[in-house]
Every structure is written in C-alpha cells, then in structure tokens.
XYZ file of C-alpha atoms in Angstrom:
566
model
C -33.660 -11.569 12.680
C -31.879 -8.422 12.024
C -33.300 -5.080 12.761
C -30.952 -2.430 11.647
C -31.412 1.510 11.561
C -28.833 4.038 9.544
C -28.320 8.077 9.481
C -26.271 10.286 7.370
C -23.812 12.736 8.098
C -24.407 15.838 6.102
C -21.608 16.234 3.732
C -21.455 19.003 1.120
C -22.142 18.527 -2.282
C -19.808 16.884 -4.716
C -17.201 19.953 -5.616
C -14.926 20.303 -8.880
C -11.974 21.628 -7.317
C -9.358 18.406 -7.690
C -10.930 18.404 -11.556
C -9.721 22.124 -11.817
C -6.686 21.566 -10.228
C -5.505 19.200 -13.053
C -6.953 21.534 -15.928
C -4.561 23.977 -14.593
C -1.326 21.161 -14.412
C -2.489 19.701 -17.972
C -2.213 23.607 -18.916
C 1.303 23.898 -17.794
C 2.621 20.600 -19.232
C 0.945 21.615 -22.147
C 2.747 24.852 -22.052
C 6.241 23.190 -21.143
C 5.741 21.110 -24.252
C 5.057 23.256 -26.638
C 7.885 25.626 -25.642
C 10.102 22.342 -25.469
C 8.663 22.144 -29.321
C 9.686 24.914 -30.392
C 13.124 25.034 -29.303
C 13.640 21.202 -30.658
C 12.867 22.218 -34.253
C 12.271 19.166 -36.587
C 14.637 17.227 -34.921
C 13.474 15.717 -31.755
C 13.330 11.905 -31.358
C 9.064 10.786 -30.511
C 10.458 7.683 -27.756
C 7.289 7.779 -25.733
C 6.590 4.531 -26.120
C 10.004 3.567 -24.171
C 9.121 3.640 -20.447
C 11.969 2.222 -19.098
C 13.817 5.202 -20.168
C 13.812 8.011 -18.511
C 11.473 11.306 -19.301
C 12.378 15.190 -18.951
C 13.994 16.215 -15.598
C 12.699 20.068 -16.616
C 9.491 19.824 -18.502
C 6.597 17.387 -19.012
C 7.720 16.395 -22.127
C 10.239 13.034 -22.787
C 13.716 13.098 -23.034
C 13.978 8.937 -23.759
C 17.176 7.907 -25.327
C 18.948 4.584 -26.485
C 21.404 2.905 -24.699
C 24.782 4.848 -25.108
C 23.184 7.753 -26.594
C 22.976 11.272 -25.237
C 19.869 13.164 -24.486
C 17.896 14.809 -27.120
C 18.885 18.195 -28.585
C 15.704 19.773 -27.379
C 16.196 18.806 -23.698
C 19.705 20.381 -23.559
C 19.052 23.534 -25.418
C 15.816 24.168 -22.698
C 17.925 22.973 -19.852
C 21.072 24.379 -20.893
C 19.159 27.916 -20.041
C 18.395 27.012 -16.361
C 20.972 29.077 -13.564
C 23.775 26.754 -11.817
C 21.890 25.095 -8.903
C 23.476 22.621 -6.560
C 20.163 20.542 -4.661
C 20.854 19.490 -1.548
C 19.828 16.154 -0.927
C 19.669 13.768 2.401
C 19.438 10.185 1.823
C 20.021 7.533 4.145
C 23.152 5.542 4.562
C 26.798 6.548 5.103
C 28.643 5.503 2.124
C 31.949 4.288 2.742
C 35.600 5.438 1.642
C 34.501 5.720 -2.388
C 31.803 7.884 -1.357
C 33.366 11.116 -3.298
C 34.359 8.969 -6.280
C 30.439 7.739 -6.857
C 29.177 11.836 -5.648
C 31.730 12.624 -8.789
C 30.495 9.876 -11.385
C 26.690 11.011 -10.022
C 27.370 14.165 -11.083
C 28.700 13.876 -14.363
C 26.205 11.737 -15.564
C 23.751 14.349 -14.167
C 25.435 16.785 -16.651
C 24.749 15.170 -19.527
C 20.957 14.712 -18.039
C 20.413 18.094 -16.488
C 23.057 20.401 -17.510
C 24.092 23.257 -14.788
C 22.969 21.238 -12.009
C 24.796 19.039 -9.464
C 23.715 17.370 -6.091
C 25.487 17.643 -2.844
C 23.813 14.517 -0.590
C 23.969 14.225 2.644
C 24.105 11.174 4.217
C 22.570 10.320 7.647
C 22.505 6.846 9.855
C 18.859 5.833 10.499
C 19.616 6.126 14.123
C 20.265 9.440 13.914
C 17.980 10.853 10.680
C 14.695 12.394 12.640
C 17.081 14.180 15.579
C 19.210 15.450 12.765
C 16.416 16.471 10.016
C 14.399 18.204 12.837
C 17.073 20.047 13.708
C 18.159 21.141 10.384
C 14.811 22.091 9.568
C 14.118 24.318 12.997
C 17.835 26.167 12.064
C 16.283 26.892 8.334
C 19.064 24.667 7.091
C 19.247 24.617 2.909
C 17.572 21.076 2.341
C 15.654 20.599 -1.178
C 14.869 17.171 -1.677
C 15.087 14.675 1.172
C 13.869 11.139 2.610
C 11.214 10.478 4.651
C 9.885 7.402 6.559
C 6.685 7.124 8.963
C 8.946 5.772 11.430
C 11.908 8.027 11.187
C 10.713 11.292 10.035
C 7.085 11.202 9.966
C 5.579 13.263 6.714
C 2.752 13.913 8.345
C 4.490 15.562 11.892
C 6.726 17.642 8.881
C 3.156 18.667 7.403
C 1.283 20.107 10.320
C 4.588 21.550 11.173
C 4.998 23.664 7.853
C 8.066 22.751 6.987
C 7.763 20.798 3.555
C 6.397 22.106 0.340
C 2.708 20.949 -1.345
C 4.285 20.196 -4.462
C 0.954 18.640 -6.650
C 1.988 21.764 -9.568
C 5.941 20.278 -9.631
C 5.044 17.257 -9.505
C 2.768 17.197 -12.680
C 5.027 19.476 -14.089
C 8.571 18.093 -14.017
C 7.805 15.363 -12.142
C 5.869 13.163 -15.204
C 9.121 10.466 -15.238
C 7.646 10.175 -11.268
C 3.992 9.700 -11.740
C 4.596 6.816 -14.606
C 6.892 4.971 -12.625
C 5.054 5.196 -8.801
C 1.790 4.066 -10.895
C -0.066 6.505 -12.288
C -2.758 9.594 -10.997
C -4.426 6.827 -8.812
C -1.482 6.404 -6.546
C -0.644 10.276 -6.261
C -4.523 10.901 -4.860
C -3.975 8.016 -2.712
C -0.804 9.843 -0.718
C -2.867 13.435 -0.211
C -2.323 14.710 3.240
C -5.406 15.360 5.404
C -5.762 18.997 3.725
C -5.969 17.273 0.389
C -2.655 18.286 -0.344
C 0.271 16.547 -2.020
C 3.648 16.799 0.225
C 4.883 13.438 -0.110
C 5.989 10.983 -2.881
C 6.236 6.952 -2.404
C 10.137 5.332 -3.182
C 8.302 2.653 -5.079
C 9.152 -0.826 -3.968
C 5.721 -2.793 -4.900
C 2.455 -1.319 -3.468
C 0.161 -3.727 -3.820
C -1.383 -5.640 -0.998
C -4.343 -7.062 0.501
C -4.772 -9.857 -1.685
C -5.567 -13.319 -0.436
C -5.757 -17.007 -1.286
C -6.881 -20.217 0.078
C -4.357 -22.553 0.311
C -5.424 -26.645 -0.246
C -3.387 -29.392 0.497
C -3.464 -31.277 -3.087
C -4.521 -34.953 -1.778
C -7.345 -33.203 -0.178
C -8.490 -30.703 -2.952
C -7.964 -34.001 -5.605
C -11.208 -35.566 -3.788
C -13.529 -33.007 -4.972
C -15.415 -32.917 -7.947
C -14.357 -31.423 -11.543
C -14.509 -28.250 -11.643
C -14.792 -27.143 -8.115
C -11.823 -25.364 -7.737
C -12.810 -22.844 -10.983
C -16.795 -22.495 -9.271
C -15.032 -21.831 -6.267
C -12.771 -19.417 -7.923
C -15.905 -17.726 -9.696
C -17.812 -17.208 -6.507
C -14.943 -15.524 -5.096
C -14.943 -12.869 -7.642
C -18.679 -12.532 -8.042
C -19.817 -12.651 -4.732
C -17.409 -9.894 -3.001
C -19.381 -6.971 -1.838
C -18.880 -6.184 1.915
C -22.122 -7.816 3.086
C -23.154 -11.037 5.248
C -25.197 -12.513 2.277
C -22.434 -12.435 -0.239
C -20.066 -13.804 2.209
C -22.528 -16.603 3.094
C -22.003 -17.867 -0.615
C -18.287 -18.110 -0.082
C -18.397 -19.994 3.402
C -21.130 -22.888 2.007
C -18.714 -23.582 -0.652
C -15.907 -23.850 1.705
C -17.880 -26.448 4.008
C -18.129 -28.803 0.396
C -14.466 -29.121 0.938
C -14.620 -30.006 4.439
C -17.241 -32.133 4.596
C -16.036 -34.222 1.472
C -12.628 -34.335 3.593
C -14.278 -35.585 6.572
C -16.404 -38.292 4.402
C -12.881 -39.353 3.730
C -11.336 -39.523 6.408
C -8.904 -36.886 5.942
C -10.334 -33.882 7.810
C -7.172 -33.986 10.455
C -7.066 -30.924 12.238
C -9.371 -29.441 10.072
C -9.242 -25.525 8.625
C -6.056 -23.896 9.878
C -6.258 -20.679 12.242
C -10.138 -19.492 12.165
C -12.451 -18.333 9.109
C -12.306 -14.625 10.170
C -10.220 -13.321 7.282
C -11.194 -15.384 4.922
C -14.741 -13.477 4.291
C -14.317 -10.195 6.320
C -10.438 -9.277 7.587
C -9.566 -8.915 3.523
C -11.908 -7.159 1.467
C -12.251 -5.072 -1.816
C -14.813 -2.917 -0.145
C -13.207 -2.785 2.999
C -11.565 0.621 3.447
C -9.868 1.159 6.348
C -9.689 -0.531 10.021
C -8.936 0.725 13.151
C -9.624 -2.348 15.138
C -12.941 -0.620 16.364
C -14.398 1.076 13.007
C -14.488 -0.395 9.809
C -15.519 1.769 6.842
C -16.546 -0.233 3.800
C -17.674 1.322 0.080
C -20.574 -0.889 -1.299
C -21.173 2.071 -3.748
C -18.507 4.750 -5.241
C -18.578 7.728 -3.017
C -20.484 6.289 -0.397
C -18.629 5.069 3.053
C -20.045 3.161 5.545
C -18.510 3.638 9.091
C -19.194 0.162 11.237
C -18.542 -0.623 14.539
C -16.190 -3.486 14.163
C -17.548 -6.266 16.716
C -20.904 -5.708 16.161
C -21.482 -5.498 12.365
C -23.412 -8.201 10.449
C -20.386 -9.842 8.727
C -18.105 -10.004 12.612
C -21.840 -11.691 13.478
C -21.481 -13.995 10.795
C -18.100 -14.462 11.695
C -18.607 -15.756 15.308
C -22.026 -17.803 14.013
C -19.433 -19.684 11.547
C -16.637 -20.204 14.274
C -19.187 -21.995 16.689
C -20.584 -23.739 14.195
C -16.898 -25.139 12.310
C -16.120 -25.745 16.318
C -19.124 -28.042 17.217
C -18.417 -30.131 13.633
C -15.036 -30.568 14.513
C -14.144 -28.747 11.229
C -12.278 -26.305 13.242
C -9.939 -26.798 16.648
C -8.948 -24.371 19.262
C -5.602 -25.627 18.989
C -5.672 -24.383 14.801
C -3.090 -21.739 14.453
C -2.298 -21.441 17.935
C -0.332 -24.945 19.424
C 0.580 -26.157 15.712
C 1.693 -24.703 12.878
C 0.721 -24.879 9.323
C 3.685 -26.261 8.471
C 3.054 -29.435 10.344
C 0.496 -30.973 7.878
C -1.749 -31.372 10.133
C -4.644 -29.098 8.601
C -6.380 -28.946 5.045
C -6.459 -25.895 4.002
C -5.479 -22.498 5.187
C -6.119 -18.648 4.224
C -2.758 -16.506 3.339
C -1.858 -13.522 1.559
C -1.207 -13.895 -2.373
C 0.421 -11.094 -3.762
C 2.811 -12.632 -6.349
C 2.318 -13.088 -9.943
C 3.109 -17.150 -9.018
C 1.317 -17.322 -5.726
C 0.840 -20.601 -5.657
C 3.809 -22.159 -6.849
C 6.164 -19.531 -4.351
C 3.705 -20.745 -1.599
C 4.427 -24.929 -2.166
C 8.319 -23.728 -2.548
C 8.085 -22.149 1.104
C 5.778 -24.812 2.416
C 7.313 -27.425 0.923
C 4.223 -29.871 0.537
C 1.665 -29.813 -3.091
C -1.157 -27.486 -3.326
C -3.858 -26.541 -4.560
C -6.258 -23.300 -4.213
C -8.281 -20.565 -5.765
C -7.579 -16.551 -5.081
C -10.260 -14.507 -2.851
C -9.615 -11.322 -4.211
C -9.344 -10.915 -8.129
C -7.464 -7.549 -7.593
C -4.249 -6.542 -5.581
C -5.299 -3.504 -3.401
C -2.726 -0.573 -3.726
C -1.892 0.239 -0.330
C -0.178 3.428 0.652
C 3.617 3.857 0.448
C 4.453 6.087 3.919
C 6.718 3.964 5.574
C 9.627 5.340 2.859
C 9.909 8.489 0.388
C 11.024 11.562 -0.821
C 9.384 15.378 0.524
C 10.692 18.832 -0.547
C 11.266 20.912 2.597
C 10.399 24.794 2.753
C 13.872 25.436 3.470
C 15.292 24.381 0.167
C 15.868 27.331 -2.704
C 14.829 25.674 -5.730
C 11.868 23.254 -5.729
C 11.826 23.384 -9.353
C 15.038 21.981 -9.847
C 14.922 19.367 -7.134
C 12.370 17.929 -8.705
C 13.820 17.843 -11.582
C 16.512 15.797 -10.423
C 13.941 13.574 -8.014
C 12.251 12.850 -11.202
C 15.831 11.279 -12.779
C 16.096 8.742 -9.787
C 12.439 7.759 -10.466
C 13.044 7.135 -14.225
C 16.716 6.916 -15.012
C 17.900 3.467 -13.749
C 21.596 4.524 -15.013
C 21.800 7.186 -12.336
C 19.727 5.567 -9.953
C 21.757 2.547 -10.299
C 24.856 4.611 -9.363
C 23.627 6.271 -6.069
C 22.714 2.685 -5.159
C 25.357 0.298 -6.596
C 28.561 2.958 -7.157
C 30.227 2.303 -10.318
C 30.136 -0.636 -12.791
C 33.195 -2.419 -13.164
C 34.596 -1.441 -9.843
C 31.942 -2.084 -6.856
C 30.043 -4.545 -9.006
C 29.808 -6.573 -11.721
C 26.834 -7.507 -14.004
C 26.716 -11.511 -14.888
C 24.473 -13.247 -17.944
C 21.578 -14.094 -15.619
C 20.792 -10.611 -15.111
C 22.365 -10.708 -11.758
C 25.252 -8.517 -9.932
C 28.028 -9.747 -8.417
C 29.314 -6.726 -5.423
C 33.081 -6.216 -4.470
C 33.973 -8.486 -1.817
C 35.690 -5.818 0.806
C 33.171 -2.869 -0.080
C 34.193 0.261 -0.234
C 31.320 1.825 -1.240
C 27.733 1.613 0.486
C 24.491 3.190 -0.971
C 21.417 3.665 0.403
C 18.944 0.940 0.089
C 17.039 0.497 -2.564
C 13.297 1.418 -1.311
C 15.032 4.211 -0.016
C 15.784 6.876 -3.272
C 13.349 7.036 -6.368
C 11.918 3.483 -7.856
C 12.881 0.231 -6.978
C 12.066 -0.686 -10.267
C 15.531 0.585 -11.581
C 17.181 -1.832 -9.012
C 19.537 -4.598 -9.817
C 19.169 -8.252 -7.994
C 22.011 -10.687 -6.844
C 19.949 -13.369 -6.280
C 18.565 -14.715 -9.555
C 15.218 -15.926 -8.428
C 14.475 -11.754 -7.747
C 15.608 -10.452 -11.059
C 12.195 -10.323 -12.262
C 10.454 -8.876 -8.866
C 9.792 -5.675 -9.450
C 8.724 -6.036 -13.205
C 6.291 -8.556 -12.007
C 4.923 -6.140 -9.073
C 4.454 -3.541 -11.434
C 2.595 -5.627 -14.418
C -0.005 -6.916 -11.415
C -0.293 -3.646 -10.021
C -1.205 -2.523 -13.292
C -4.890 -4.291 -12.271
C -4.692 -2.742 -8.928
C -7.927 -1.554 -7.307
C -6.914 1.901 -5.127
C -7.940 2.662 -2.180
C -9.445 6.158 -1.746
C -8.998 6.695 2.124
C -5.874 5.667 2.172
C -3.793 9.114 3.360
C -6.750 8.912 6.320
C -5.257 9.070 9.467
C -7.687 9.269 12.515
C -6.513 11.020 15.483
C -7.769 9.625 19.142
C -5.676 11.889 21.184
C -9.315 13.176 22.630
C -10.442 9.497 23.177
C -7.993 8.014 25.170
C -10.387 6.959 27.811
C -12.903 5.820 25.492
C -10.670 3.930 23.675
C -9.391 2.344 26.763
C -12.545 0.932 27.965
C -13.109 -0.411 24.113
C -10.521 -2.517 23.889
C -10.494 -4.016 27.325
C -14.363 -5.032 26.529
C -13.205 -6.469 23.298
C -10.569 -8.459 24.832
C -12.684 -9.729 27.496
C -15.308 -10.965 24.715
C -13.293 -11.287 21.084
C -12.685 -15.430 22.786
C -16.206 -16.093 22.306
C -16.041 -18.646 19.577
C -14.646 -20.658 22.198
C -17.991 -20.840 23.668
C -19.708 -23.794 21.247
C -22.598 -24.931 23.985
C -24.697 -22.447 22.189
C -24.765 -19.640 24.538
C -22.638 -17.642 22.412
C -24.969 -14.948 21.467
C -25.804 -14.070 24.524
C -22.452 -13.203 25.595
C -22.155 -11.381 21.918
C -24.939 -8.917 22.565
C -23.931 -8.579 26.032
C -20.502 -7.977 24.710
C -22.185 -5.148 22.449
C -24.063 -3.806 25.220
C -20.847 -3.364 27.370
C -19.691 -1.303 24.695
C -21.907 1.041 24.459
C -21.450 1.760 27.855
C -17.614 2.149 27.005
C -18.151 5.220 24.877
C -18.190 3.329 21.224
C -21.113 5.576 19.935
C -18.480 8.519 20.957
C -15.711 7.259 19.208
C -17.355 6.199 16.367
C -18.884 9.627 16.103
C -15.988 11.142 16.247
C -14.554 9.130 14.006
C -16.763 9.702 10.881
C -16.719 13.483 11.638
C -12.775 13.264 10.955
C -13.527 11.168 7.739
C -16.110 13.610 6.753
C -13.614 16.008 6.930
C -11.179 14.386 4.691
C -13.583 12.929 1.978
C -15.350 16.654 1.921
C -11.176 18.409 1.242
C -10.653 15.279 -1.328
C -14.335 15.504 -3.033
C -14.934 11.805 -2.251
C -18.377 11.890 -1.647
C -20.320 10.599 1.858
C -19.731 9.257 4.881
C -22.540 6.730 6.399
C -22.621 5.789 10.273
C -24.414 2.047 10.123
C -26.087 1.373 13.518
C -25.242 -1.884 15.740
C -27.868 -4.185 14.993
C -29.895 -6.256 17.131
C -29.019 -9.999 17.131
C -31.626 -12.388 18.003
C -31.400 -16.356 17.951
C-alpha cells in the first residue's frame, strides 16, 4: 500500500519575457531583410529551400548559391559596406608546416563570402588551451570568437566570470545559417546559462541521446507468438509516462518472453545485467539525475523533484529484481562475471541511437537479433562538452558571428579549416570518401571542434552517411527543457557524503531474494533521512526553481518518500 503526500514550491506566475525577446529578434531579421531587399533590386536568387548551402554571414536573410557560383549580388553590395575587420579566432589543434598556405586559401574564400573581413586563428594544444585562454582573457587579450569545452574551458566558469558575451540578439540576427544547422529554436533554449542567457553555441556532432532498445537473441524471440514483437513495440510507446503503473505494463510483457524461454528450455543465464534501465534509468519524462534527485515532467511545465532510492518506480525496481532473482530469470553473475557477448543470456537492454539500430547492433555483436525500441523519440541532450563563445574582449561581435555562422553553414570553408586544400592534403574518391596525404603536412582541428559536423567529410565509407542520418532522426527529437541546469552542492558536501555512503551500503539489496528485502529498503530510506536527504533535496528544487522561474518553464514539485508496506 502506498501512502504518499506532495507540496509545492511557490513559483511565480508564467511570464512573457522569452516570447518578447524573440518579437524583438524577429523585428531585427525582419529589418535586416528588408534592407537586404532593397539593396538586391529585382535580382536576387529565392534558394531557401537549399539548406545545405550556406545562408547570410551579415543579415538574416540567405545568401545560398550553386556549386561554382559566387554569392548573390545583394549579399556583396550589403557586405561590401562593412569596415575591414580581422576576427580573432582560437581553435584547437596546431596545424602543421602548411598551416599559412590553408590560413591564405581560408581567407580568400572568405572574401568572396564576407568581403573586408579576414580571420587570424590561433591555434592552441588541448593540454595547454584553459591555462592559455584564462590568461588571455585576465590580460584583456583581443579574442572574438573562440572554442570552448566543459572539460577544457568550462562555459559556465567563463560565464560567472564575465568574460564572454550573451549573444541571443547576434545569434538570431546573423547567426540564422547557425540555428538551422545546430537544430532549430529548441536546441538554442536548451544551452541557456543559469541566468537564462545565451553565451554558448553547440559544434554540432549529433545530439541526440537517451534512446534505448531491447536487444533479443533471434532463436529465442522466434518462439513467441505472431505479433509479439509489434504489441511489445506498441506498449513501449503508449505506456511511457514516468510512473510505476505504466512501467508495470512494460515489465509483464517482458516476463512472456522469459517464461516462454524457460518453457523451452532456453532461458540460459537469463536477462543480461538487471531490469533497472529498462523501465526507469531511460525515460521521456525523466529530466535530469543527479544520482540522488530525479526530476520527471508527467505534465508540460510541471517538474517533479524525487528522491532517487525511494520513489515508486526505484520500489518497483528492487520488487522486480527479487522477484526475476527467485525465478531464476535473472543471475547475480548477469553483467558482472560474463559478458553479453558470450551468448549466454536472452536478451539485453542497450542504447539505440542509430537510424539502423538493430542491424549496427548484430554487426558489433556478431550473433542474429531481434528487438523492439523503448523510447519512440531520441532525446536531444545538451552539447557542452565542445563549442564556440564570443569573449568580452573581442571588438566586433557582429562580425565574428558573421563568420561563426559560415563554419556552421558553408561546408566549402569549413571543409578547408578542417581538411586544408583539395587536391593537395586530400583527395575526394567515388564513394563519397577522402583519401588524406600520406606524410601530412597539414593538421586541422577536429571536426566536433569548429562549426557543424555536418559539413564533414568521412574516410571510412560505412560513415559517409553519419551525420545526415543523425540529423534526419533528430529531426523527431523530443528536447529536454532543464538541460543547461546545473546544480551546485558546494554547501552540501557533508550531506552529500553521508547520502551516498547509505546508498552504497543498501543499492545491493536485490541480492537479498529470502524476502526480507523491504525491510532493509525502508530501513535504507530511513537512514537517509537521517543523512540530510530532505536538505539536499530542498535545496535542490530551490536551485531549479530558480532556473525554471529566469527560463519561464513553469513549476517545480517536491514528491514526498512514500511509505512501503508488504
């Protein structure tokens, strides 16, 4: 029986200032195109249906072209009347003795784009890129446009230090070329700072994640009956919300494919690894995880903030685990002694984020199989771990995003920062491949390092299509709205301490199939409390509340530990 109580934390009414916001950008693109208008006469090519091409470095509007062809009349007489500019720009990587020869060709293709502007990069080892970029940026140093990495040189540590520019107005300005290509409005929102602020723009290399799949051996999924595998697909997708009752629906059609396995003799080892992710660690409504909170959204606007071992779904979870144990349907060896690899088990639960999931997955495994997805969507997740920021030191944010918005959406000169020049540090063969000079002598950065990965070439043939393929599924994408949360628990060190160690001491209960396992589950809960959880989680939602009032998300919910009972 489950007795459960919930309170709200006050939040403040829904606000219209992100609506506002993007009156006012729609306003200036508006105004950008219809002074690009005028100055293009009857003339101008309409390509906007192109988006491979690339769109306007200097105003919202597009400047696609064809193959060979040089940008429209209209985009060089407006850009033609910007002042000589040379953007400074660090990038990662070193280069190599051709490294002025490509800097030369970059710029001269950059003429024909963006007229009166050239770049001057600066290249910087990985090793040495956050002592470097700190320092430049404490000395006032001239940097416009630059990389930025969670690991190297945190966005966020530049943020609360001041020194890069909130650059939502450039952005949706001259930055269009950069919003199509990194996947829309959606994906912008989903990289606001805590302030609600935009600093910070992905390199696009794929963002979707979080999307699962359970894998079947084929000689065990060929014993069930016709038409399992689409009823199980269809309860996946129906039954999906963030609750123990909908995940219950999931689990009983799981145990059909055990137990028919086991009337067969062919249970073997049983389900690989245990059930936990299959119907709680990877979720649609499951928002963020700390390994202590989980917020979930069963509604829009509404987040529930959970304690993470004592929700109703981790309940669930361990009720399954004993069960699966005492059947023999799952081992304590699973996932732990023997791999998946050694045919041993029947079925197991793995991520399935490519447009041919299942066939990549028997290619790696090397064994037939069979399965149905668990998540209809890919989740976006957020792209920090690599991208591009505009410090305060640079002169002319305009301009450098102008030019950031070329690397997004103009594979020719993207191409060039990455691969040097055709015909002499690579060669493009009939399978859509590259072939790269034997003794380089030039290096670019990597790919997922400058702009979209989308403009990237491939040397291995079974990648030509990788990116194209990301981008179609993402397409689908659900987005996650917390996802530039970042919870600070500098003040709850102790607390946090005395969490984990409790959750260690108890997260092996499963192991416990006699039957006594919820009593060392609530007593596990009680321990907790006595840890501080109701502090941290507290704390906690007050942070969230914080962010989802500055990005007009709506509420924040704190769901009470329930009370388990036999």
């Amino acid at each position: 029986m489950l007795e459960r109580e919930s309170f709200v934390i006050d939040t403040i009414p829904y606000k219209e200032e992100i609506a506002m916001k993007r009156k006012r950008m729609a306003a200036l693109a508006l105004a950008a195109v219809m002074a690009l208008s005028m100055l293009a006469g009857c003339g101008q090519k309409d390509n906007q249906d192109d988006k491979t091409q690339p769109t306007t470095a200097g105003t919202a509007a597009s400047t696609t072209k064809a193959a060979g062809e040089s940008t429209t009349a209209a985009t060089t007489e407006k850009v033609e009347e910007l002042e000589p500019y040379t953007v400074t720009y660090w990038i990662y990587g070193e280069g190599g003795e051709d490294v002025d020869k490509v800097d030369e060709a970059i710029n001269e293709k950059l003429a024909e784009l963006l007229p009166n502007t050239t770049i001057e990069f600066v290249r910087v080892a990985a090793s040495e890129y956050k002592d470097r970029w700190n320092k430049a940026l404490a000395a006032g140093e001239k940097i416009d446009i630059g990389w930025s990495a969670t690991w190297v040189n945190s966005v966020h540590n530049d943020v609360n230090m001041g020194v890069v520019n909130d650059i939502e107005d450039l952005l949706y300005t001259y930055g269009q070329g950069i919003v199509e290509a990194i996947g829309g409005e959606d994906v912008v929102n989903m990289h606001r700072s805590a302030d609600g602020n935009v600093y910070f723009i992905p390199c696009w290399q794929g963002l979707g994640a979080n999307r699962a799949a359970l894998y079947i051996k084929q000689e065990v999924a060929d014993l069930m009956p016709e038409g399992w595998l689409e009823e199980a697909q269809e309860i996946a997708f129906t039954y999906h919300d963030f609750t123990a009752a909908d995940k219950l629906v999931l689990i009983e059609k799981i145990e059909e494919l055990l137990e028919t396995a086991e009337a067969n003799d062919m249970l073997g080892g049983g389900a690989y690894g245990t059930p936990y992710r299959w119907f709680f660690g990877i979720n649609n409504e499951l928002k963020l995880s700390d390994g202590i909170v989980r917020v979930a959204e069963h509604e829009p606007g509404v987040f529930s903030v959970y304690q993470y071992y004592g929700c109703e779904i981790h309940h669930l979870t361990f009720e399954t685990q004993a069960k699966w144990m005492e059947k023999g349907w799952l081992t304590e060896t699973a996932g732990v002694s023997k791999e998946w690899s050694s045919g041993e088990y029947i079925f197991m639960e793995e991520q399935a984020l490519d447009k041919n999931w299942l066939a990549i997955r028997e290619n790696t495994d090397g064994m037939d199989l069979d399965g149905f997805l668990l998540q209809e969507n890919l989740v976006l997740g957020p792209g920090w771990v690599t991208g591009t920021v505009f410090p305060t030191t640079g002169e002319n944010p305009e301009r450098a995003m102008m030019v950031a918005n070329l690397f997004y959406s103009n594979p020719e000169l993207y191409q060039l920062l990455i691969y040097g020049i055709e015909g002499t540090h690579y060669t493009k063969n009939a399978d859509g491949t590259i072939t790269q000079q034997e003794n380089k002598t030039y290096t670019g950065p990597s790919n997922w390092t400058v702009g979209s990965c989308a403009n990237s070439l491939a040397t291995d043939p079974a990648k030509v299509t990788q990116y194209t393929d990301a981008y179609e599924l993402e397409q689908s994408a659900l987005t996650n709205p917390l996802a530039g949360f970042a919870f600070d628990s500098s003040s709850l060190q102790t607390e946090k301490a005395n969490i984990q160690s409790v959750q260690t001491e108890y997260g092996s209960l499963v192991m416990d199939s006699d039957g006594s396992w919820i009593e060392r589950y609530n007593e596990g809960i009680a321990k907790l409390e006595q840890a501080g959880i109701k502090t941290y989680i507290e704390e906690y939602a007050k942070q969230l509340t914080a962010y989802v009032e500055a990005n007009n998300l709506g509420k924040v919910v704190i769901v009470e530990n329930p009370v388990w009972t036999e």
